PDB file of C-alpha atoms in Angstrom:
ATOM      1  CA  UNK A 597      91.890  99.418 120.585  1.00  0.00           C
ATOM      2  CA  UNK A 598      94.690  99.914 118.373  1.00  0.00           C
ATOM      3  CA  UNK A 599      98.144 100.045 120.228  1.00  0.00           C
ATOM      4  CA  UNK A 600     101.311 100.217 118.463  1.00  0.00           C
ATOM      5  CA  UNK A 601     104.697  99.677 120.572  1.00  0.00           C
ATOM      6  CA  UNK A 602     108.008 100.690 119.895  1.00  0.00           C
ATOM      7  CA  UNK A 603     111.183  99.721 121.655  1.00  0.00           C
ATOM      8  CA  UNK A 604     113.582 101.175 122.928  1.00  0.00           C
ATOM      9  CA  UNK A 605     111.991 104.441 124.174  1.00  0.00           C
ATOM     10  CA  UNK A 606     115.064 105.904 124.473  1.00  0.00           C
ATOM     11  CA  UNK A 607     118.667 105.134 123.303  1.00  0.00           C
ATOM     12  CA  UNK A 608     121.931 106.767 123.440  1.00  0.00           C
ATOM     13  CA  UNK A 609     124.839 105.368 121.505  1.00  0.00           C
ATOM     14  CA  UNK A 610     128.313 106.165 120.244  1.00  0.00           C
ATOM     15  CA  UNK A 611     129.058 107.748 116.815  1.00  0.00           C
ATOM     16  CA  UNK A 612     129.790 105.023 114.389  1.00  0.00           C
ATOM     17  CA  UNK A 613     127.676 102.141 115.866  1.00  0.00           C
ATOM     18  CA  UNK A 614     124.243 100.766 114.786  1.00  0.00           C
ATOM     19  CA  UNK A 615     120.737 100.872 116.452  1.00  0.00           C
ATOM     20  CA  UNK A 616     117.736  98.907 115.861  1.00  0.00           C
ATOM     21  CA  UNK A 617     114.523 100.314 116.872  1.00  0.00           C
ATOM     22  CA  UNK A 618     111.304  97.893 116.565  1.00  0.00           C
ATOM     23  CA  UNK A 619     107.826  98.769 116.183  1.00  0.00           C
ATOM     24  CA  UNK A 620     105.166  96.467 116.817  1.00  0.00           C
ATOM     25  CA  UNK A 621     101.361  96.571 116.560  1.00  0.00           C
ATOM     26  CA  UNK A 622      99.996  94.499 119.522  1.00  0.00           C
ATOM     27  CA  UNK A 623      96.302  94.067 118.826  1.00  0.00           C
ATOM     28  CA  UNK A 624      95.612  94.419 114.985  1.00  0.00           C
ATOM     29  CA  UNK A 625      97.541  93.228 111.943  1.00  0.00           C
ATOM     30  CA  UNK A 626      99.181  96.166 110.047  1.00  0.00           C
ATOM     31  CA  UNK A 627      98.874  96.245 106.400  1.00  0.00           C
ATOM     32  CA  UNK A 628     101.614  98.805 106.383  1.00  0.00           C
ATOM     33  CA  UNK A 629     103.763 100.415 108.873  1.00  0.00           C
ATOM     34  CA  UNK A 630     105.632 103.785 108.412  1.00  0.00           C
ATOM     35  CA  UNK A 631     108.819 105.458 109.705  1.00  0.00           C
ATOM     36  CA  UNK A 632     109.004 109.011 110.634  1.00  0.00           C
ATOM     37  CA  UNK A 633     111.388 111.292 111.964  1.00  0.00           C
ATOM     38  CA  UNK A 634     110.821 114.566 113.839  1.00  0.00           C
ATOM     39  CA  UNK A 635     113.193 117.311 114.994  1.00  0.00           C
ATOM     40  CA  UNK A 636     112.573 119.080 117.616  1.00  0.00           C
ATOM     41  CA  UNK A 637     109.870 121.841 117.394  1.00  0.00           C
ATOM     42  CA  UNK A 638     109.335 120.566 113.792  1.00  0.00           C
ATOM     43  CA  UNK A 639     106.760 118.504 112.108  1.00  0.00           C
ATOM     44  CA  UNK A 640     106.639 114.766 111.323  1.00  0.00           C
ATOM     45  CA  UNK A 641     108.785 113.788 108.176  1.00  0.00           C
ATOM     46  CA  UNK A 642     107.907 110.649 106.543  1.00  0.00           C
ATOM     47  CA  UNK A 643     111.016 108.550 106.192  1.00  0.00           C
ATOM     48  CA  UNK A 644     109.854 105.265 104.525  1.00  0.00           C
ATOM     49  CA  UNK A 645     106.795 103.208 103.969  1.00  0.00           C
ATOM     50  CA  UNK A 646     107.102  99.396 104.561  1.00  0.00           C
ATOM     51  CA  UNK A 647     104.924  96.624 103.621  1.00  0.00           C
ATOM     52  CA  UNK A 648     105.055  92.873 104.915  1.00  0.00           C
ATOM     53  CA  UNK A 649     107.314  90.949 103.009  1.00  0.00           C
ATOM     54  CA  UNK A 650     108.525  93.389 100.626  1.00  0.00           C
ATOM     55  CA  UNK A 651     111.114  96.146 100.231  1.00  0.00           C
ATOM     56  CA  UNK A 652     110.589  99.697 101.913  1.00  0.00           C
ATOM     57  CA  UNK A 653     109.775 102.602  99.630  1.00  0.00           C
ATOM     58  CA  UNK A 654     111.950 105.573 101.050  1.00  0.00           C
ATOM     59  CA  UNK A 655     111.193 109.085 100.484  1.00  0.00           C
ATOM     60  CA  UNK A 656     113.246 111.417  98.634  1.00  0.00           C
ATOM     61  CA  UNK A 657     116.616 112.110 100.378  1.00  0.00           C
ATOM     62  CA  UNK A 658     116.401 109.456 102.810  1.00  0.00           C
ATOM     63  CA  UNK A 659     119.419 106.959 102.368  1.00  0.00           C
ATOM     64  CA  UNK A 660     118.365 103.245 102.238  1.00  0.00           C
ATOM     65  CA  UNK A 661     121.415 101.878 103.133  1.00  0.00           C
ATOM     66  CA  UNK A 662     121.746 104.079 106.068  1.00  0.00           C
ATOM     67  CA  UNK A 663     118.148 103.645 107.416  1.00  0.00           C
ATOM     68  CA  UNK A 664     117.613  99.758 106.824  1.00  0.00           C
ATOM     69  CA  UNK A 665     114.030  98.589 107.338  1.00  0.00           C
ATOM     70  CA  UNK A 666     112.839  95.095 107.698  1.00  0.00           C
ATOM     71  CA  UNK A 667     109.170  94.287 107.937  1.00  0.00           C
ATOM     72  CA  UNK A 668     109.246  90.444 109.154  1.00  0.00           C
ATOM     73  CA  UNK A 669     105.397  90.239 109.861  1.00  0.00           C
ATOM     74  CA  UNK A 670     102.173  92.096 109.949  1.00  0.00           C
ATOM     75  CA  UNK A 671     102.744  93.116 113.637  1.00  0.00           C
ATOM     76  CA  UNK A 672     106.486  93.943 113.230  1.00  0.00           C
ATOM     77  CA  UNK A 673     108.871  96.404 111.508  1.00  0.00           C
ATOM     78  CA  UNK A 674     112.395  97.305 112.499  1.00  0.00           C
ATOM     79  CA  UNK A 675     114.305 100.457 111.934  1.00  0.00           C
ATOM     80  CA  UNK A 676     118.102 100.110 112.008  1.00  0.00           C
ATOM     81  CA  UNK A 677     120.176 103.416 111.895  1.00  0.00           C
ATOM     82  CA  UNK A 678     123.729 102.147 110.720  1.00  0.00           C
ATOM     83  CA  UNK A 679     126.768 104.051 111.519  1.00  0.00           C
ATOM     84  CA  UNK A 680     124.827 106.516 113.266  1.00  0.00           C
ATOM     85  CA  UNK A 681     126.134 109.956 113.278  1.00  0.00           C
ATOM     86  CA  UNK A 682     125.254 113.009 116.158  1.00  0.00           C
ATOM     87  CA  UNK A 683     123.143 114.436 112.983  1.00  0.00           C
ATOM     88  CA  UNK A 684     121.103 111.586 113.103  1.00  0.00           C
ATOM     89  CA  UNK A 685     119.920 112.276 116.587  1.00  0.00           C
ATOM     90  CA  UNK A 686     116.035 112.672 116.446  1.00  0.00           C
ATOM     91  CA  UNK A 687     112.812 111.175 117.735  1.00  0.00           C
ATOM     92  CA  UNK A 688     111.792 108.421 115.498  1.00  0.00           C
ATOM     93  CA  UNK A 689     108.157 107.345 115.414  1.00  0.00           C
ATOM     94  CA  UNK A 690     106.218 104.344 113.614  1.00  0.00           C
ATOM     95  CA  UNK A 691     103.103 104.004 112.721  1.00  0.00           C
ATOM     96  CA  UNK A 692     100.766 101.410 111.407  1.00  0.00           C
ATOM     97  CA  UNK A 693      98.091 101.307 109.239  1.00  0.00           C
ATOM     98  CA  UNK A 694      95.186  99.197 110.271  1.00  0.00           C
ATOM     99  CA  UNK A 695      94.246  96.446 108.426  1.00  0.00           C
ATOM    100  CA  UNK A 696      90.456  97.103 106.936  1.00  0.00           C
ATOM    101  CA  UNK A 697      90.702 100.519 108.461  1.00  0.00           C
ATOM    102  CA  UNK A 698      91.707 102.497 105.401  1.00  0.00           C
ATOM    103  CA  UNK A 699      93.764 105.924 106.060  1.00  0.00           C
ATOM    104  CA  UNK A 700      93.961 105.543 109.741  1.00  0.00           C
ATOM    105  CA  UNK A 701      97.636 105.578 111.007  1.00  0.00           C
ATOM    106  CA  UNK A 702      97.966 104.845 114.548  1.00  0.00           C
ATOM    107  CA  UNK A 703     101.398 106.102 115.966  1.00  0.00           C
ATOM    108  CA  UNK A 704     104.089 104.195 118.343  1.00  0.00           C
ATOM    109  CA  UNK A 705     105.254 106.184 121.360  1.00  0.00           C
ATOM    110  CA  UNK A 706     108.366 107.201 119.388  1.00  0.00           C
ATOM    111  CA  UNK A 707     112.007 106.370 120.229  1.00  0.00           C
ATOM    112  CA  UNK A 708     114.300 109.107 121.144  1.00  0.00           C
ATOM    113  CA  UNK A 709     117.987 108.636 119.593  1.00  0.00           C
ATOM    114  CA  UNK A 710     120.720 110.705 120.821  1.00  0.00           C
ATOM    115  CA  UNK A 711     124.040 109.527 119.017  1.00  0.00           C
ATOM    116  CA  UNK A 712     127.135 111.144 120.980  1.00  0.00           C
TER     117      UNK A 712
ATOM    118  CA  UNK B 554     103.828 126.460  98.767  1.00  0.00           C
ATOM    119  CA  UNK B 555     103.730 123.928 101.562  1.00  0.00           C
ATOM    120  CA  UNK B 556     101.354 120.879 101.241  1.00  0.00           C
ATOM    121  CA  UNK B 557      99.753 121.590 104.490  1.00  0.00           C
ATOM    122  CA  UNK B 558      99.707 124.910 106.313  1.00  0.00           C
ATOM    123  CA  UNK B 559      98.973 125.498 109.747  1.00  0.00           C
ATOM    124  CA  UNK B 560      99.589 128.696 111.992  1.00  0.00           C
ATOM    125  CA  UNK B 561     102.489 127.874 114.445  1.00  0.00           C
ATOM    126  CA  UNK B 562     100.996 130.073 116.987  1.00  0.00           C
ATOM    127  CA  UNK B 563     101.065 129.727 119.783  1.00  0.00           C
ATOM    128  CA  UNK B 564      97.131 130.253 120.233  1.00  0.00           C
ATOM    129  CA  UNK B 565      96.391 131.170 123.806  1.00  0.00           C
ATOM    130  CA  UNK B 566      92.686 130.568 125.041  1.00  0.00           C
ATOM    131  CA  UNK B 567      91.109 131.003 128.557  1.00  0.00           C
ATOM    132  CA  UNK B 568      89.995 128.086 130.012  1.00  0.00           C
ATOM    133  CA  UNK B 569      86.549 127.179 128.994  1.00  0.00           C
ATOM    134  CA  UNK B 570      86.503 129.168 125.830  1.00  0.00           C
ATOM    135  CA  UNK B 571      86.431 127.718 122.137  1.00  0.00           C
ATOM    136  CA  UNK B 572      89.795 127.294 120.484  1.00  0.00           C
ATOM    137  CA  UNK B 573      89.646 127.153 116.668  1.00  0.00           C
ATOM    138  CA  UNK B 574      92.481 125.379 114.767  1.00  0.00           C
ATOM    139  CA  UNK B 575      93.013 125.983 111.228  1.00  0.00           C
ATOM    140  CA  UNK B 576      94.870 124.090 108.114  1.00  0.00           C
ATOM    141  CA  UNK B 577      94.886 124.620 104.268  1.00  0.00           C
ATOM    142  CA  UNK B 578      95.915 122.268 101.778  1.00  0.00           C
ATOM    143  CA  UNK B 579      97.284 122.297  98.384  1.00  0.00           C
ATOM    144  CA  UNK B 580      96.255 119.139  96.905  1.00  0.00           C
ATOM    145  CA  UNK B 581      92.729 119.370  95.693  1.00  0.00           C
ATOM    146  CA  UNK B 582      92.572 115.516  95.328  1.00  0.00           C
ATOM    147  CA  UNK B 583      92.982 114.855  99.345  1.00  0.00           C
ATOM    148  CA  UNK B 584      90.526 112.571 100.371  1.00  0.00           C
ATOM    149  CA  UNK B 585      91.143 112.357 103.914  1.00  0.00           C
ATOM    150  CA  UNK B 586      91.940 114.713 106.927  1.00  0.00           C
ATOM    151  CA  UNK B 587      93.156 114.161 110.278  1.00  0.00           C
ATOM    152  CA  UNK B 588      93.746 115.819 113.347  1.00  0.00           C
ATOM    153  CA  UNK B 589      96.436 114.712 115.637  1.00  0.00           C
ATOM    154  CA  UNK B 590      97.623 115.979 118.946  1.00  0.00           C
ATOM    155  CA  UNK B 591     101.001 115.788 120.333  1.00  0.00           C
ATOM    156  CA  UNK B 592     102.244 116.518 123.920  1.00  0.00           C
ATOM    157  CA  UNK B 593     106.018 117.739 124.029  1.00  0.00           C
ATOM    158  CA  UNK B 594     108.098 114.697 123.972  1.00  0.00           C
ATOM    159  CA  UNK B 595     105.635 112.197 122.983  1.00  0.00           C
ATOM    160  CA  UNK B 596     104.119 110.979 119.758  1.00  0.00           C
ATOM    161  CA  UNK B 597     100.841 112.015 117.825  1.00  0.00           C
ATOM    162  CA  UNK B 598      97.604 110.881 119.322  1.00  0.00           C
ATOM    163  CA  UNK B 599      94.770 110.836 116.762  1.00  0.00           C
ATOM    164  CA  UNK B 600      91.931 112.842 117.644  1.00  0.00           C
ATOM    165  CA  UNK B 601      89.509 112.930 114.591  1.00  0.00           C
ATOM    166  CA  UNK B 602      89.261 112.083 110.775  1.00  0.00           C
ATOM    167  CA  UNK B 603      87.037 113.404 108.459  1.00  0.00           C
ATOM    168  CA  UNK B 604      86.285 112.505 104.757  1.00  0.00           C
ATOM    169  CA  UNK B 605      83.049 114.512 103.818  1.00  0.00           C
ATOM    170  CA  UNK B 606      82.518 118.018 103.541  1.00  0.00           C
ATOM    171  CA  UNK B 607      80.944 119.368 106.394  1.00  0.00           C
ATOM    172  CA  UNK B 608      80.902 118.693 110.189  1.00  0.00           C
ATOM    173  CA  UNK B 609      81.712 115.876 112.359  1.00  0.00           C
ATOM    174  CA  UNK B 610      81.698 116.292 116.244  1.00  0.00           C
ATOM    175  CA  UNK B 611      82.944 114.288 118.611  1.00  0.00           C
ATOM    176  CA  UNK B 612      82.646 115.087 122.319  1.00  0.00           C
ATOM    177  CA  UNK B 613      84.147 118.630 122.818  1.00  0.00           C
ATOM    178  CA  UNK B 614      85.647 118.300 119.341  1.00  0.00           C
ATOM    179  CA  UNK B 615      84.314 119.612 115.942  1.00  0.00           C
ATOM    180  CA  UNK B 616      86.068 119.074 112.895  1.00  0.00           C
ATOM    181  CA  UNK B 617      84.843 121.222 109.894  1.00  0.00           C
ATOM    182  CA  UNK B 618      86.077 120.252 106.217  1.00  0.00           C
ATOM    183  CA  UNK B 619      85.461 122.415 103.429  1.00  0.00           C
ATOM    184  CA  UNK B 620      87.221 120.540  99.937  1.00  0.00           C
ATOM    185  CA  UNK B 621      86.416 123.897  97.707  1.00  0.00           C
ATOM    186  CA  UNK B 622      88.362 125.927  99.930  1.00  0.00           C
ATOM    187  CA  UNK B 623      90.974 123.433 100.851  1.00  0.00           C
ATOM    188  CA  UNK B 624      90.244 123.994 104.442  1.00  0.00           C
ATOM    189  CA  UNK B 625      89.759 122.019 107.515  1.00  0.00           C
ATOM    190  CA  UNK B 626      89.445 123.265 111.115  1.00  0.00           C
ATOM    191  CA  UNK B 627      89.336 121.805 114.417  1.00  0.00           C
ATOM    192  CA  UNK B 628      87.192 123.517 117.319  1.00  0.00           C
ATOM    193  CA  UNK B 629      87.514 122.508 120.932  1.00  0.00           C
ATOM    194  CA  UNK B 630      84.678 123.614 122.999  1.00  0.00           C
ATOM    195  CA  UNK B 631      85.156 124.129 126.914  1.00  0.00           C
ATOM    196  CA  UNK B 632      88.734 124.152 126.372  1.00  0.00           C
ATOM    197  CA  UNK B 633      90.896 122.766 129.548  1.00  0.00           C
ATOM    198  CA  UNK B 634      94.420 123.188 130.407  1.00  0.00           C
ATOM    199  CA  UNK B 635      94.967 119.568 129.572  1.00  0.00           C
ATOM    200  CA  UNK B 636      94.235 120.415 126.004  1.00  0.00           C
ATOM    201  CA  UNK B 637      97.303 122.531 125.624  1.00  0.00           C
ATOM    202  CA  UNK B 638      99.552 120.815 123.260  1.00  0.00           C
ATOM    203  CA  UNK B 639     100.521 120.991 119.727  1.00  0.00           C
ATOM    204  CA  UNK B 640      97.736 119.942 117.115  1.00  0.00           C
ATOM    205  CA  UNK B 641      98.976 118.270 113.789  1.00  0.00           C
ATOM    206  CA  UNK B 642      96.765 118.676 110.854  1.00  0.00           C
ATOM    207  CA  UNK B 643      97.424 115.856 108.330  1.00  0.00           C
ATOM    208  CA  UNK B 644      96.245 115.209 104.997  1.00  0.00           C
ATOM    209  CA  UNK B 645      96.208 112.066 102.567  1.00  0.00           C
ATOM    210  CA  UNK B 646      96.773 113.105  99.244  1.00  0.00           C
ATOM    211  CA  UNK B 647      94.989 111.839  95.985  1.00  0.00           C
ATOM    212  CA  UNK B 648      97.464 109.525  94.598  1.00  0.00           C
ATOM    213  CA  UNK B 649      98.897 107.689  97.849  1.00  0.00           C
ATOM    214  CA  UNK B 650      98.423 106.439 101.396  1.00  0.00           C
ATOM    215  CA  UNK B 651     100.826 108.802 102.763  1.00  0.00           C
ATOM    216  CA  UNK B 652     100.221 111.288 105.303  1.00  0.00           C
ATOM    217  CA  UNK B 653     101.255 114.712 104.986  1.00  0.00           C
ATOM    218  CA  UNK B 654     101.755 116.601 108.198  1.00  0.00           C
ATOM    219  CA  UNK B 655     101.601 120.271 108.652  1.00  0.00           C
ATOM    220  CA  UNK B 656     103.821 122.026 111.139  1.00  0.00           C
ATOM    221  CA  UNK B 657     101.502 122.132 113.934  1.00  0.00           C
ATOM    222  CA  UNK B 658      99.716 125.062 116.134  1.00  0.00           C
ATOM    223  CA  UNK B 659     100.658 124.911 119.566  1.00  0.00           C
ATOM    224  CA  UNK B 660      97.595 125.751 121.892  1.00  0.00           C
ATOM    225  CA  UNK B 661      97.865 126.865 125.329  1.00  0.00           C
ATOM    226  CA  UNK B 662      94.833 127.023 127.672  1.00  0.00           C
ATOM    227  CA  UNK B 663      95.213 129.196 130.539  1.00  0.00           C
ATOM    228  CA  UNK B 664      93.776 128.110 133.605  1.00  0.00           C
TER     229      UNK B 664
END
């Protein structure tokens, strides 16, 4: 299989706090991991692309100082939403590009963030 | 023009019928095409990918690609109520490995 996990699955936090979301590929090594955001009834929007050991590449309009990405190993990437505000409330989904599997991305189950 | 376009639906089909989902894309250099299924509140699940013109079959699912027309479709035979979900078309463009998603088509299979 190609299993990707995310933790936590759901988080509620107060405005101004920071939240860390972990993404792990459980049974394969991921060349690249991707972070997406999805608002209700909207499609997935790519936020950033991260490669192990290097800085993430952010999409236009995504603040890199607000959404910190660390790709520590071939199986773990983290997204930290710093100084979260209610407008950051969304469904955050990571995916992993399986090494040797070219373009196929496998998605984690997602993290529902609610900022009060 | 959006990079990947889908009819948002909902597409309603009776149980046992064939559901036909369509997608067009703007980047003529695109090489890889994917269909994902997403249930409400869940993340996308890969159903099929296709790289070459023509048809690709996997069980009840058939993906069809026509690069000349920049068109990719997904057929679901013998539709089941459990197939009711949003189907996302995604394309990897010619220059990068980024997935570009359409807005999805909501499929409702009526028992």
